[in-house]
Each structure stands twice: as C-alpha cells, then as structure tokens.
Amino acid sequence: MAAAAPTQQVTPERFFNAMSAYQQTEAVKTAVELEVFTAIAEGNTTAVAIAKRCAASERGVRTLCDFLTIHGFLTKAGSQYGLPPDSAAFLNKNSPAYLGGAIEFLLAPRNREAFTLLTEAVRRGGSALGEGNMLPDNPDWVKFARAMMPVMVMPAQITAAELRKGGEAHKVLDIAAGHGMYGISVAKQNPAAQIYGCDWKNVLEVAEANAKGMGVGDRYHLMPGSAFDVDFGSGYDLALITNFLHHFDVSTCTAFLRKVCQSLVAGGRAAIVEFVPNPDRVSPPGPAAFSMMMLGTTPSGDAYTFVELESMSKDAGFARVEAVNSLGMDDLIVAYK
Amino acid sequence: MAAAAPTQQVTPERFFNAMSAYQQTEAVKTAVELEVFTAIAEGNTTAVAIAKRCAASERGVRTLCDFLTIHGFLTKAGSQYGLPPDSAAFLNKNSPAYLGGAIEFLLAPRNREAFTLLTEAVRRGGSALGEGNMLPDNPDWVKFARAMMPVMVMPAQITAAELRKGGEAHKVLDIAAGHGMYGISVAKQNPAAQIYGCDWKNVLEVAEANAKGMGVGDRYHLMPGSAFDVDFGSGYDLALITNFLHHFDVSTCTAFLRKVCQSLVAGGRAAIVEFVPNPDRVSPPGPAAFSMMMLGTTPSGDAYTFVELESMSKDAGFARVEAVNSLGMDDLIVAYK
C-alpha cells in the first residue's frame, strides 16, 4: 500500500533560486576567464593548487569551486575538485570541443543590456534596443562565427550526411553562413559540391578561413551582404538556412523563403535548421526558452513550431515540408520545391 | 534484470543553460514589475487578457509567460496560464506572503554590479566593491527590512516558540534586527519580555514601526548604530543573532560573539540563525550557494558550517552549542553561556 502523500509545504525556494540565477552565469564566466576548468584538467585539484595556477585567492577559488560543484560543473570529493565529462569536453581550453570562446558572443554587452530592459521589451513586444543585434556588420556575429565553430562541427556533419540521403547536392546556397560549417560539411562529404556562402562581409571572412583550413576553400564562394539584398542567382539544388529564420517575423520569413525557393532548381531542397518548440511552446525546454532570447534581442524574432515553419514554407512556394532529424537542441527540417 | 545503461552523450546543455540563467532572474523581475502573477490571480489567464491588464504587448506577454512556464513559475493548459501554489502565495501582490518587494533588495544595483566584477572578487578573495554592502546606513538594508518582513513571519514565530522550550526570556537583545520580526515574535509570545533592538538608525525605524503595528511597541527598545560599537549593557537572558555572522570573517565573528556573551546573564543563550552548509560545503544547495553571495558582496563574509559556528562560539566564551531546528533555508543554533 502506498503511504499517504505528505502535505508539501509551499516555499519561496523557486523564487529565491531565480533571483540568484544570474550568479550561475557570472560564476561560469569567471571560471572560464580564470581557466579554473583548464587548471583542474592539468591536475590542480585543490583550492590551493587551483588558486596558484589561476593567480587568484584560495578563499575566492574555494567559494567559486564549491558553487560550481553545487551546479554540476565540478565534482568534489574531500578537498579535491574534478571535472565531470561535459566540463572536461567543453570548458577545458585544451579540449578540441572547447566552448569558452562562445561566452564573448553569448554574453555580449548588447545582449546583457537588452535583458536589463526586458520589462520594456515585453511592453512593446520586441527588443528595447530597437534593431537589437540585427544591424549590418555587427561584430557580435564575428564572435559568434569564431566561438561556435567547435560545437557546430558535429551537427553540421550529421546534417550534411542526412541531406545526402535525399541525393547529392552540387550547387549549394549557405545562407547566414557564419562559421561556414554547414556548407563546408556538405563540401567535405561531396567533392563535386560548390558552396556559395552569404553573410556580412566581416563574418564571411571567418567562413572563408574555415573553408580553406578544411581543404575546401576553392569550392567555397563568397556572397557578402544582407541575405535579403544579395542576388543569389539560380540553379541551386540545396539551400542551407541554419539558425536564421528565428531572427525575423512570419511575413519576413515567408518573403525570404520565397526568394530562396525561386533560386532553387525544380525538386531542389531548403534545409532549415532551427530551434523548434512543440505546439505547446513550453517544451522541450531549450528550444522553447529560445523564444525569450529573441524577444530580448531582436525586433520581432521568435522560435517557430514545425507547423509555423511548414506554413511559411508552403506560402513561399515549397511543395512539402518534412521534419527530418533532431540534432540535439536544433531540428533539421527539409522543404521541397 | 536491469538493462545495460545507455551510453550518455556528453552535451554542452549545462553550459548553455548557465549562460542563459541570468534571463530567469530578469524574467521573474519583469513579471513582478508588470504584475503578471497578480493579473493571473485576478482571472486574466490568456496572453491577450494578461497583456491588457498589464499594459503590455500580447506577443511579449506570451513569450514571457511561456518562459515562466518552462521554469515552473506558471502552468499552461492550451492557451490558459495558471499559478502554481508557490507563485500564488509569493508573487501575487494581493497575497499576504507577497515577496515581490524583496526584488528591490535582492537585485539592488550594488549586488548586480558586484557580480559583474566576480572575476576580480575571486582573485582578491572578497567583494571587488570593497566594503560591499557593509557601509553604515546603507539604504539597501532598509529595502531588506521592508521586503523580507512577510517571509520572515513564520521562521521568526517558529524560532521564538522553539526558544521558549528552554525557558522564558525577559530581557532580549535583537542584533541587526532589520524588520524586527525575531524580537517581535518573542515579545508576542511572552508578554513579560522586553526587547532591545540594535541596527542602523534608518533600518531600526522599520523594526519600530513593525513592533508598534503588532502591538509590542512599548516593549521594543531602540539601540541605533553599529552592533560592533553600541554598548549593549548587560543582564540579557537571550540574544538573537539572525542572519548577521555570515557578513564577517571568523575572527570578527568570534570577537563579536565574545561581546554578546559578556552581555548575557549566567546561563543566558545566544540564538544564531544562519545559512549553514554541511561540512562538505556543497550541500544543501541553498545554504551552500550562499557563500557565493557573500564572496560577491562582502569583504570577507561566508556561510559557516556548524563546526565553525560552534568553534567561534566556544572561543568567545560560550559553554556549549546546539543545532536546534531547521527553519527551511536557515538553521537555528543555540549557544549557551
């Protein structure tokens, strides 16, 4: 027999946790800046040893490391700190998947400022900073392209492999290329593919460097400028639209998808990689919460559901739309002309 | 037979969650400012109705409410938002336990600024803002006293009742009285008790008003000034030292406890209410994480373990120390002269 459920006391714990949640952001940023994770990976496992390696106080390091342990970023046994697998993979600067550089983009001053004005953003229904991070040649997108490259290698490879199942693509449009990894992965997997990357000029320099570094520079062609203004030309059998649509409202997305559709050959495909919440808009938590990032930092962006993306694509002239694969946080959706 | 555990993929989810954790802080602050919880309690349950009641955009309210749902502050069924019990109790401004006012204290600009300088605080081992919030007559403590009163009513009553089991107190020292609720609760439960509250003059005005409002004003006596400098006098049979010691280092706490001990009669007690982490310093999460708040905002404060508090008390002249009761986040510890 099950015992009667105990009466749960209502506590303000959730409220107090939210009030101090910003400290998690600052603590992880500080630990990366001081190279605490790297220090531990190198074998400095006590507060004394970490403090020495990081040129910080023992007292400060002890409190920081305890706080990181509470939040799962470190382990602690006696006075010895250790790295759980995710911290070892992503926060040790000597790891190939090191993500510490992403902090500069994720916590760019404009983003932080936008969220100090969140009340105003909710009042007006869009970023209180006006154009937010949508301005031309915003240097934050260079930070993004540089910092996010390591973490995008695997999703980009999975996406390219998945798309090959639908046939080899020869002329590929890589929209808002950023780090360029999506287009580069297609080029790596198909030696006959020519990639045409479009992004702000300063960002495209990062994609170009990555393409050269990965041996496909001669097949990675540059189309600098706003994706809304650049003449894409025609004859593409694949367009990559990765983490782009969420910055804009439905009518802007639809008009843009129409432009893409017109650049494709008959039977061509648009591969849309997006944060896609369920129809309830509150699950799964990661993609659903991304809507808040768009409210804070863009005039009218959002995280769109599959039905919304399907509807925009069909209104833009695509014949059918399929959800193909989940890449973790992101989903891959393919629209067929 | 248990199936083999699946190989868990290492993901950067924890890192990205921490990078956006600050958005939780801002979102709850915004929802309180716009009175979203109050609006829902009043029966406005759709984004349209909430937006109208809160003079905000439907789009902004929808994204905010979805985000609050993801983090457990709201429920959502179809397009209807609702309040879980904790939000109803603490975030509806018409609830007697409303805590929204605490935001002004918890997110005081000095606290936020201190955490933007956390890297420097870890380097030096104390707040990068020097004296932090320890300066005389800091108006943040008035905000604290006003805002925290509702949530302290119950712990203060429990503490007073628990202390009566050790005998009635007649002359009571209420150190860093703040809202005054600890001393007031003793006075309410024992009509013979005289309370002597010590705090900054501006803060003590809040305690005085609360004492009058609760009918014990004639037995609540004021000793304005720094608890380190004010002459307490003598003959107390109980001293209340609530949420005070964590602001200071061990030697300062010990010297202060000696002063308190000397003001007590033989057999008198000091009731210490504190955030007390376990000896591992990483559990329970709430009290353990409080150490980070002290690193960020005070020159040398900390969350002390029971063994540390016992050791300070004995060094200060107390004969024995007992952990009496857990009040939720706080613990009650009694030191006997």
XYZ file of C-alpha atoms in Angstrom:
674
model
C 0.000 0.000 0.000
C 1.263 3.432 -0.828
C 1.521 5.749 2.144
C -0.488 8.943 2.017
C 1.421 11.634 0.198
C 2.889 14.104 2.671
C 1.447 17.600 2.504
C 4.015 19.607 0.604
C 4.928 22.881 2.214
C 4.842 25.787 -0.208
C 8.208 27.514 -0.092
C 9.654 30.541 -1.901
C 12.655 28.432 -2.963
C 11.914 28.697 -6.687
C 11.680 32.473 -6.396
C 14.955 32.820 -4.493
C 16.679 30.463 -6.930
C 15.570 32.645 -9.841
C 16.710 35.773 -8.022
C 20.216 34.315 -7.764
C 20.226 32.531 -11.143
C 22.305 35.354 -12.631
C 25.117 34.293 -10.310
C 25.396 30.993 -12.219
C 26.020 32.921 -15.414
C 28.682 35.069 -13.759
C 30.331 32.154 -11.943
C 30.791 30.060 -15.090
C 32.074 33.109 -16.973
C 34.551 33.838 -14.156
C 35.720 30.219 -14.004
C 36.375 30.229 -17.758
C 38.164 33.585 -17.575
C 40.392 32.377 -14.743
C 40.892 29.000 -16.516
C 39.686 27.041 -13.490
C 38.481 24.109 -15.620
C 41.766 24.031 -17.529
C 43.699 24.169 -14.263
C 41.811 21.153 -12.913
C 42.321 19.247 -16.194
C 46.043 19.883 -15.762
C 45.959 18.175 -12.369
C 45.460 21.086 -9.977
C 42.644 19.662 -7.884
C 42.692 21.513 -4.542
C 41.669 25.117 -3.928
C 45.289 25.901 -3.025
C 46.672 24.439 -6.270
C 43.944 25.945 -8.472
C 44.425 29.349 -6.852
C 48.149 29.229 -7.554
C 47.660 28.144 -11.191
C 44.935 30.783 -11.794
C 46.630 33.638 -9.915
C 43.621 34.002 -7.606
C 42.942 33.816 -3.873
C 42.434 30.433 -2.231
C 39.322 31.743 -0.488
C 37.766 33.021 -3.729
C 38.626 29.822 -5.592
C 37.183 27.646 -2.847
C 33.864 29.508 -2.874
C 33.771 29.544 -6.687
C 34.559 25.830 -6.990
C 32.003 24.894 -4.328
C 29.382 26.946 -6.179
C 30.315 25.260 -9.482
C 30.029 21.883 -7.738
C 26.540 22.728 -6.457
C 25.534 23.486 -10.057
C 27.129 20.337 -11.532
C 30.124 21.935 -13.274
C 32.622 20.277 -10.930
C 32.764 17.243 -8.701
C 34.118 17.375 -5.155
C 35.481 14.544 -3.020
C 37.023 15.666 0.256
C 39.012 18.740 -0.740
C 39.635 17.517 -4.317
C 37.742 19.036 -7.228
C 37.274 17.170 -10.513
C 35.711 17.653 -13.938
C 32.519 15.851 -14.979
C 32.547 14.729 -18.650
C 30.761 17.817 -20.004
C 33.052 20.295 -18.261
C 36.090 18.304 -19.428
C 34.847 18.319 -23.025
C 33.624 21.894 -23.316
C 35.328 24.062 -20.679
C 38.960 22.909 -20.643
C 40.634 25.220 -23.130
C 42.881 22.401 -24.310
C 39.891 20.300 -25.377
C 39.076 20.337 -29.125
C 35.405 20.989 -28.284
C 36.256 23.955 -26.002
C 33.315 26.364 -25.858
C 34.711 29.060 -23.589
C 35.041 31.403 -26.549
C 31.271 31.348 -27.003
C 30.899 33.391 -23.829
C 32.060 36.522 -25.606
C 29.150 36.107 -28.048
C 26.533 34.704 -25.677
C 27.175 37.384 -23.069
C 27.941 40.228 -25.479
C 27.236 43.568 -23.767
C 24.305 44.275 -26.108
C 22.622 41.010 -25.078
C 23.095 41.753 -21.404
C 21.864 45.304 -21.854
C 18.813 44.044 -23.770
C 17.799 41.887 -20.810
C 18.184 44.688 -18.286
C 15.437 46.304 -20.406
C 13.247 43.191 -20.565
C 10.217 44.862 -18.983
C 10.208 47.393 -21.813
C 10.670 44.576 -24.371
C 7.581 42.794 -23.023
C 5.631 46.040 -23.126
C 6.486 46.698 -26.755
C 6.755 43.069 -27.949
C 10.329 43.258 -29.188
C 13.843 44.225 -28.147
C 14.037 47.523 -26.276
C 17.270 48.108 -28.193
C 15.441 48.612 -31.493
C 17.294 46.690 -34.180
C 18.955 44.634 -31.451
C 21.717 42.556 -32.965
C 20.235 42.753 -36.474
C 22.373 45.709 -37.605
C 24.733 45.224 -40.587
C 28.290 44.154 -39.851
C 27.537 43.735 -36.130
C 30.854 42.462 -34.704
C 28.941 40.111 -32.399
C 28.335 37.836 -35.381
C 32.066 37.523 -35.934
C 32.374 36.493 -32.290
C 29.548 34.041 -32.901
C 31.158 32.579 -36.017
C 34.530 32.164 -34.299
C 33.229 30.858 -30.998
C 30.548 28.468 -32.186
C 32.638 26.656 -34.777
C 33.810 23.839 -32.454
C 30.324 22.969 -31.237
C 28.843 23.114 -34.744
C 31.215 20.574 -36.316
C 29.156 17.578 -35.274
C 25.636 18.896 -36.023
C 26.903 20.175 -39.377
C 28.351 16.772 -40.260
C 25.163 14.993 -39.202
C 23.075 17.445 -41.238
C 25.234 17.019 -44.354
C 25.099 13.228 -44.064
C 21.344 13.299 -43.552
C 20.831 15.530 -46.577
C 22.897 13.203 -48.822
C 20.254 10.528 -48.301
C 17.999 12.715 -50.469
C 20.598 12.907 -53.251
C 23.943 14.672 -53.779
C 23.822 18.449 -53.979
C 26.108 20.161 -56.471
C 25.308 23.849 -56.158
C 24.652 24.818 -52.558
C 23.492 28.112 -51.089
C 24.773 28.615 -47.497
C 22.687 31.435 -46.001
C 23.962 33.363 -42.989
C 26.904 31.035 -43.213
C 28.573 32.293 -40.021
C 31.392 29.853 -39.266
C 30.523 28.168 -42.580
C 30.475 24.700 -41.064
C 27.185 23.598 -42.643
C 28.324 24.373 -46.183
C 31.847 23.154 -45.510
C 30.486 19.812 -44.262
C 28.493 19.355 -47.487
C 31.643 20.157 -49.489
C 33.738 17.735 -47.449
C 31.276 14.892 -47.993
C 30.746 15.564 -51.712
C 33.852 16.596 -53.721
C 31.611 17.771 -56.577
C 29.702 20.317 -54.458
C 30.232 24.053 -54.953
C 29.165 26.177 -51.956
C 28.005 29.801 -52.151
C 28.140 31.386 -48.718
C 26.213 34.544 -47.882
C 26.744 36.609 -44.722
C 28.037 40.020 -43.633
C 31.480 40.620 -45.143
C 33.262 40.555 -41.765
C 31.594 37.276 -40.811
C 32.239 35.646 -44.172
C 35.958 36.069 -43.592
C 35.621 33.521 -40.787
C 33.760 31.063 -43.034
C 36.369 31.554 -45.758
C 39.234 30.879 -43.353
C 37.489 27.748 -42.036
C 36.838 26.504 -45.598
C 40.496 26.976 -46.512
C 41.634 25.349 -43.285
C 39.464 22.326 -44.012
C 40.682 21.990 -47.588
C 37.563 23.166 -49.458
C 38.459 26.834 -49.901
C 38.451 26.563 -53.714
C 34.824 25.398 -53.649
C 33.587 27.928 -51.068
C 32.439 31.076 -52.878
C 31.624 34.344 -51.114
C 28.498 36.456 -51.499
C 28.907 39.226 -48.885
C 25.970 41.341 -47.765
C 22.494 41.069 -46.326
C 20.779 37.806 -47.294
C 17.700 39.912 -48.030
C 19.543 42.080 -50.583
C 22.175 39.842 -52.206
C 21.209 38.389 -55.596
C 21.627 34.658 -55.021
C 21.354 33.820 -58.736
C 19.754 30.470 -59.508
C 20.309 26.789 -60.157
C 20.846 25.670 -56.556
C 19.780 22.163 -55.667
C 20.214 22.796 -51.938
C 19.866 25.864 -49.728
C 21.085 25.790 -46.106
C 19.087 28.123 -43.846
C 20.638 27.479 -40.462
C 19.683 29.377 -37.313
C 18.478 32.293 -39.372
C 14.676 32.425 -39.532
C 14.230 32.868 -35.774
C 15.510 36.440 -36.042
C 12.504 37.601 -38.091
C 8.720 37.754 -38.060
C 6.498 35.392 -40.061
C 5.935 37.650 -43.065
C 9.654 38.444 -43.363
C 10.492 34.733 -43.140
C 7.863 33.883 -45.755
C 9.130 36.529 -48.184
C 12.680 35.345 -47.644
C 11.764 31.677 -48.178
C 10.081 32.734 -51.441
C 13.363 34.291 -52.565
C 15.200 31.089 -51.671
C 12.601 28.902 -53.387
C 12.998 30.904 -56.584
C 16.775 30.330 -56.557
C 16.331 26.548 -56.426
C 16.046 24.136 -59.339
C 12.835 22.113 -59.659
C 12.931 19.464 -56.941
C 15.523 21.458 -55.006
C 15.542 21.488 -51.219
C 15.854 24.025 -48.443
C 17.371 22.609 -45.251
C 16.101 24.644 -42.317
C 17.966 24.189 -39.033
C 16.081 25.810 -36.177
C 15.163 25.700 -32.509
C 11.681 24.176 -32.860
C 9.375 24.148 -29.825
C 6.425 21.783 -29.630
C 2.972 23.230 -30.380
C 2.526 23.961 -26.647
C 5.508 26.389 -26.905
C 6.767 25.361 -23.465
C 8.566 22.122 -24.410
C 11.231 20.934 -24.958
C 12.718 23.484 -22.546
C 15.794 24.517 -24.578
C 14.131 25.341 -27.913
C 11.038 26.758 -26.189
C 13.090 29.083 -23.971
C 14.903 30.387 -27.051
C 11.846 32.496 -27.787
C 12.857 34.679 -24.816
C 16.311 35.285 -26.286
C 14.630 36.504 -29.475
C 12.178 38.730 -27.587
C 15.053 40.320 -25.693
C 17.444 40.850 -28.583
C 15.500 41.175 -31.859
C 12.680 43.447 -33.006
C 10.326 40.579 -33.938
C 12.106 37.219 -33.946
C 10.744 34.017 -32.404
C 11.256 30.271 -32.060
C 8.822 28.752 -34.572
C 6.925 25.488 -34.293
C 7.041 22.905 -37.075
C 3.538 23.869 -38.174
C 4.574 27.507 -38.448
C 7.707 26.663 -40.438
C 5.688 24.360 -42.691
C 3.083 27.050 -43.257
C 5.692 29.735 -44.090
C 7.455 27.361 -46.483
C 4.272 26.409 -48.314
C 3.204 30.053 -48.545
C 6.641 30.706 -50.065
C 6.108 28.129 -52.820
C 7.558 24.919 -51.397
C 5.516 21.795 -52.173
C 6.025 19.852 -48.971
C 7.928 20.049 -45.690
C 9.424 17.262 -43.578
C 10.920 17.143 -40.107
C 13.981 15.009 -40.759
C 16.147 14.767 -37.718
C 16.787 16.180 -34.289
C 20.347 17.445 -33.837
C 20.085 17.975 -30.106
C 18.814 21.494 -29.406
C 18.300 22.113 -33.120
C 15.930 20.378 -35.522
C 16.507 19.748 -39.226
C 13.502 20.456 -41.403
C 13.543 19.997 -45.179
C 11.289 21.964 -47.535
C 10.963 20.525 -51.060
C 10.320 22.757 -54.068
C 17.335 -7.840 -14.872
C 18.319 -4.270 -15.388
C 19.102 -3.347 -18.980
C 22.576 -2.046 -19.694
C 22.742 1.684 -19.084
C 22.666 3.550 -22.377
C 25.828 5.450 -23.227
C 25.063 9.030 -22.339
C 26.055 11.569 -24.918
C 28.021 14.437 -23.485
C 26.268 17.675 -24.393
C 27.017 21.328 -23.674
C 23.474 21.764 -22.331
C 24.557 22.594 -18.781
C 26.908 25.274 -20.127
C 24.269 26.879 -22.343
C 21.736 26.765 -19.503
C 24.168 28.638 -17.253
C 24.860 31.165 -20.000
C 21.156 31.998 -20.158
C 20.438 31.600 -16.407
C 20.520 35.388 -15.995
C 17.386 35.529 -18.172
C 15.449 33.719 -15.412
C 16.363 36.468 -12.988
C 15.277 39.168 -15.441
C 12.085 37.367 -16.486
C 10.811 36.917 -12.917
C 11.709 40.543 -12.124
C 9.847 41.714 -15.249
C 6.791 39.589 -14.467
C 6.618 41.029 -10.954
C 7.082 44.588 -12.253
C 4.296 44.122 -14.810
C 2.115 42.339 -12.200
C 1.681 39.277 -14.403
C 1.180 36.949 -11.430
C -1.337 39.328 -9.897
C -3.158 39.604 -13.228
C -3.487 35.833 -13.467
C -4.678 35.595 -9.855
C -7.373 38.118 -10.797
C -8.618 35.777 -13.532
C -6.758 37.048 -16.598
C -5.472 33.737 -17.922
C -4.771 34.218 -21.641
C -1.922 36.216 -23.174
C -4.497 38.648 -24.579
C -6.153 39.254 -21.210
C -2.873 39.458 -19.286
C -1.456 41.882 -21.857
C -4.478 44.134 -21.490
C -4.361 44.060 -17.662
C -0.582 44.683 -17.597
C -0.482 47.313 -20.364
C 1.951 45.194 -22.370
C 2.039 43.588 -25.818
C 0.373 40.218 -26.373
C 3.478 38.939 -28.114
C 5.779 39.959 -25.254
C 3.418 38.539 -22.636
C 3.080 35.244 -24.500
C 6.854 34.770 -24.688
C 7.300 35.841 -21.059
C 4.536 33.529 -19.795
C 5.842 30.585 -21.817
C 9.312 31.188 -20.395
C 7.892 31.378 -16.855
C 6.010 28.128 -17.523
C 9.222 26.403 -18.647
C 10.819 27.425 -15.353
C 7.854 26.361 -13.208
C 6.503 29.802 -12.269
C 3.297 29.313 -14.254
C 1.215 26.418 -15.528
C -0.130 26.286 -19.079
C -3.083 24.291 -20.425
C -3.995 25.111 -24.010
C -3.736 28.882 -24.120
C -4.612 29.327 -20.431
C -1.927 30.239 -17.903
C -2.306 29.472 -14.210
C -0.452 29.928 -10.929
C 1.198 27.003 -9.120
C 0.878 27.229 -5.307
C 4.239 28.940 -4.733
C 3.638 31.672 -7.325
C 0.132 32.217 -5.923
C 1.491 32.562 -2.386
C 4.577 34.674 -3.008
C 4.194 36.559 -6.305
C 0.582 37.749 -6.344
C 0.784 41.193 -4.776
C -2.575 40.674 -3.063
C -1.246 37.649 -1.176
C -0.204 38.278 2.453
C 3.078 36.423 1.801
C 3.882 38.527 -1.304
C 7.642 38.640 -1.841
C 7.865 40.848 -4.908
C 9.194 43.697 -2.787
C 12.268 41.603 -1.984
C 13.462 42.047 -5.553
C 14.486 45.614 -4.872
C 16.823 44.337 -2.163
C 17.933 41.072 -3.774
C 18.729 42.746 -7.081
C 19.960 46.050 -5.660
C 22.298 47.710 -8.182
C 25.303 47.234 -5.887
C 24.701 43.471 -5.758
C 24.399 43.249 -9.535
C 27.497 45.382 -10.010
C 29.413 43.232 -7.543
C 28.716 40.139 -9.642
C 29.789 41.779 -12.888
C 33.137 42.043 -11.063
C 33.135 38.451 -9.808
C 36.413 37.540 -11.514
C 38.138 40.277 -9.536
C 36.378 39.125 -6.339
C 37.725 35.586 -6.838
C 41.204 36.980 -7.480
C 41.225 39.015 -4.294
C 39.039 36.741 -2.134
C 36.365 39.306 -1.328
C 33.960 41.755 -2.933
C 35.523 43.861 -5.684
C 33.428 46.716 -4.312
C 35.489 46.997 -1.142
C 33.151 47.365 1.807
C 30.348 45.977 -0.368
C 27.038 46.405 1.426
C 28.683 46.712 4.853
C 28.763 50.527 4.910
C 26.824 52.377 7.667
C 23.239 53.394 6.927
C 23.268 51.572 3.559
C 19.705 52.095 2.263
C 19.703 48.516 0.906
C 19.153 47.274 4.461
C 16.002 49.354 4.719
C 14.808 47.700 1.499
C 15.744 44.366 3.044
C 13.888 45.058 6.280
C 10.751 46.200 4.452
C 10.731 43.482 1.798
C 11.665 40.465 3.857
C 9.167 41.030 6.650
C 6.377 38.874 5.149
C 8.590 35.853 4.569
C 10.208 36.109 7.997
C 6.967 35.993 9.998
C 6.798 32.209 10.067
C 10.501 31.410 10.728
C 10.516 34.090 13.446
C 7.443 32.572 15.119
C 8.921 29.066 14.932
C 12.208 30.325 16.366
C 10.502 32.124 19.233
C 8.397 29.063 20.067
C 11.442 26.804 19.927
C 13.414 29.100 22.219
C 10.608 29.163 24.814
C 11.187 25.432 25.354
C 14.478 26.436 27.008
C 12.705 28.871 29.314
C 11.081 32.284 29.021
C 13.368 35.184 28.150
C 12.731 38.514 29.836
C 15.476 40.800 28.556
C 16.234 40.111 24.914
C 18.942 41.561 22.679
C 17.856 41.636 18.994
C 21.032 42.183 16.958
C 20.845 43.510 13.390
C 17.128 43.494 13.993
C 16.181 44.509 10.425
C 12.422 44.045 10.160
C 12.464 43.205 13.873
C 10.360 40.086 13.422
C 12.562 37.814 15.547
C 12.411 40.070 18.599
C 8.770 40.975 17.989
C 7.837 37.273 17.884
C 9.500 36.699 21.253
C 7.590 39.693 22.659
C 4.293 38.469 21.205
C 4.712 35.020 22.772
C 5.875 36.301 26.165
C 4.135 39.458 27.466
C 6.892 39.875 30.083
C 9.706 40.131 27.525
C 11.485 43.433 26.877
C 13.292 43.586 23.526
C 16.348 45.751 22.786
C 16.824 46.047 19.036
C 20.134 47.121 17.521
C 20.615 48.103 13.861
C 21.418 51.149 11.739
C 19.123 54.022 12.684
C 17.316 54.034 9.312
C 16.680 50.283 9.492
C 15.547 50.366 13.093
C 12.705 52.674 12.072
C 11.243 49.721 10.159
C 11.549 47.409 13.175
C 9.970 50.070 15.390
C 7.018 50.506 13.023
C 6.513 46.744 12.831
C 6.662 46.434 16.631
C 4.050 49.157 17.026
C 1.882 47.634 14.303
C 1.979 44.300 16.071
C 1.129 45.759 19.465
C 4.502 45.390 21.200
C 5.923 48.850 20.505
C 6.131 49.729 24.210
C 8.394 46.730 24.828
C 10.634 47.218 21.763
C 13.542 49.490 22.709
C 15.913 51.002 20.161
C 19.725 50.943 20.191
C 20.719 52.559 16.904
C 24.228 52.152 15.478
C 26.773 49.521 14.513
C 26.366 46.324 16.515
C 30.139 46.371 16.917
C 30.143 49.815 18.560
C 26.882 50.087 20.511
C 27.139 49.402 24.255
C 24.590 46.610 24.723
C 24.630 46.882 28.514
C 24.092 43.626 30.392
C 21.601 41.300 32.007
C 20.166 39.731 28.838
C 18.955 36.167 29.095
C 18.622 35.829 25.304
C 20.466 37.354 22.350
C 19.091 36.959 18.800
C 21.850 36.955 16.178
C 19.910 36.388 12.992
C 21.491 36.379 9.519
C 24.342 38.518 10.763
C 27.522 36.486 11.250
C 27.792 35.478 7.567
C 28.841 39.031 6.665
C 32.137 38.789 8.597
C 35.269 36.703 8.885
C 35.916 34.190 11.678
C 37.950 36.468 13.941
C 35.413 39.298 13.654
C 32.561 36.868 14.423
C 34.454 35.463 17.405
C 35.181 38.905 18.848
C 31.561 39.876 18.330
C 30.244 36.714 19.979
C 32.513 37.471 22.955
C 30.839 40.892 23.278
C 27.425 39.227 23.150
C 28.438 36.552 25.648
C 29.579 39.235 28.105
C 26.181 40.942 27.884
C 24.337 37.765 28.883
C 23.461 36.587 32.378
C 24.934 33.291 33.582
C 23.085 30.524 31.739
C 21.938 33.008 29.055
C 21.585 31.940 25.437
C 22.547 33.280 22.023
C 20.186 32.148 19.250
C 22.132 32.136 15.987
C 20.042 31.922 12.795
C 22.244 31.242 9.782
C 22.601 29.589 6.391
C 24.587 26.534 7.492
C 26.162 24.324 4.824
C 27.185 20.756 5.597
C 30.891 20.100 6.243
C 31.320 19.324 2.503
C 30.351 22.969 1.782
C 28.374 21.916 -1.340
C 25.147 20.765 0.337
C 22.356 21.520 0.924
C 22.410 23.649 -2.237
C 20.692 26.787 -0.897
C 22.800 27.408 2.216
C 25.984 26.216 0.455
C 25.461 28.551 -2.517
C 25.012 31.469 -0.131
C 28.785 31.536 0.275
C 28.952 32.925 -3.294
C 26.626 35.810 -2.390
C 28.981 36.685 0.453
C 32.086 36.442 -1.741
C 30.495 38.777 -4.273
C 29.118 41.382 -1.897
C 31.181 41.447 1.323
C 34.887 41.903 2.054
C 35.247 38.630 3.974
C 31.866 37.066 4.770
C 30.973 33.392 4.344
C 28.365 30.720 5.047
C 29.691 28.885 8.105
C 29.328 25.205 8.958
C 28.014 24.101 12.335
C 31.515 23.122 13.440
C 32.796 26.593 12.564
C 29.944 28.321 14.406
C 30.467 26.035 17.410
C 34.176 26.752 17.425
C 33.677 30.551 17.195
C 31.091 30.429 19.999
C 33.296 28.411 22.334
C 36.282 30.644 21.607
C 34.006 33.553 22.549
C 33.216 32.066 25.946
C 30.053 30.036 25.402
C 29.997 26.702 27.228
C 28.151 24.593 24.663
C 26.428 24.890 21.296
C 23.409 23.010 19.940
C 21.793 22.779 16.493
C 18.131 23.087 17.451
C 15.968 23.265 14.390
C 15.960 23.747 10.667
C 13.739 26.621 9.533
C 13.949 25.832 5.828
C 16.934 27.590 4.299
C 18.038 28.826 7.726
C 19.185 26.824 10.735
C 18.690 27.746 14.386
C 21.739 27.184 16.558
C 21.788 27.933 20.277
C 24.953 28.800 22.176
C 24.724 28.555 25.993
C 26.826 30.730 28.274
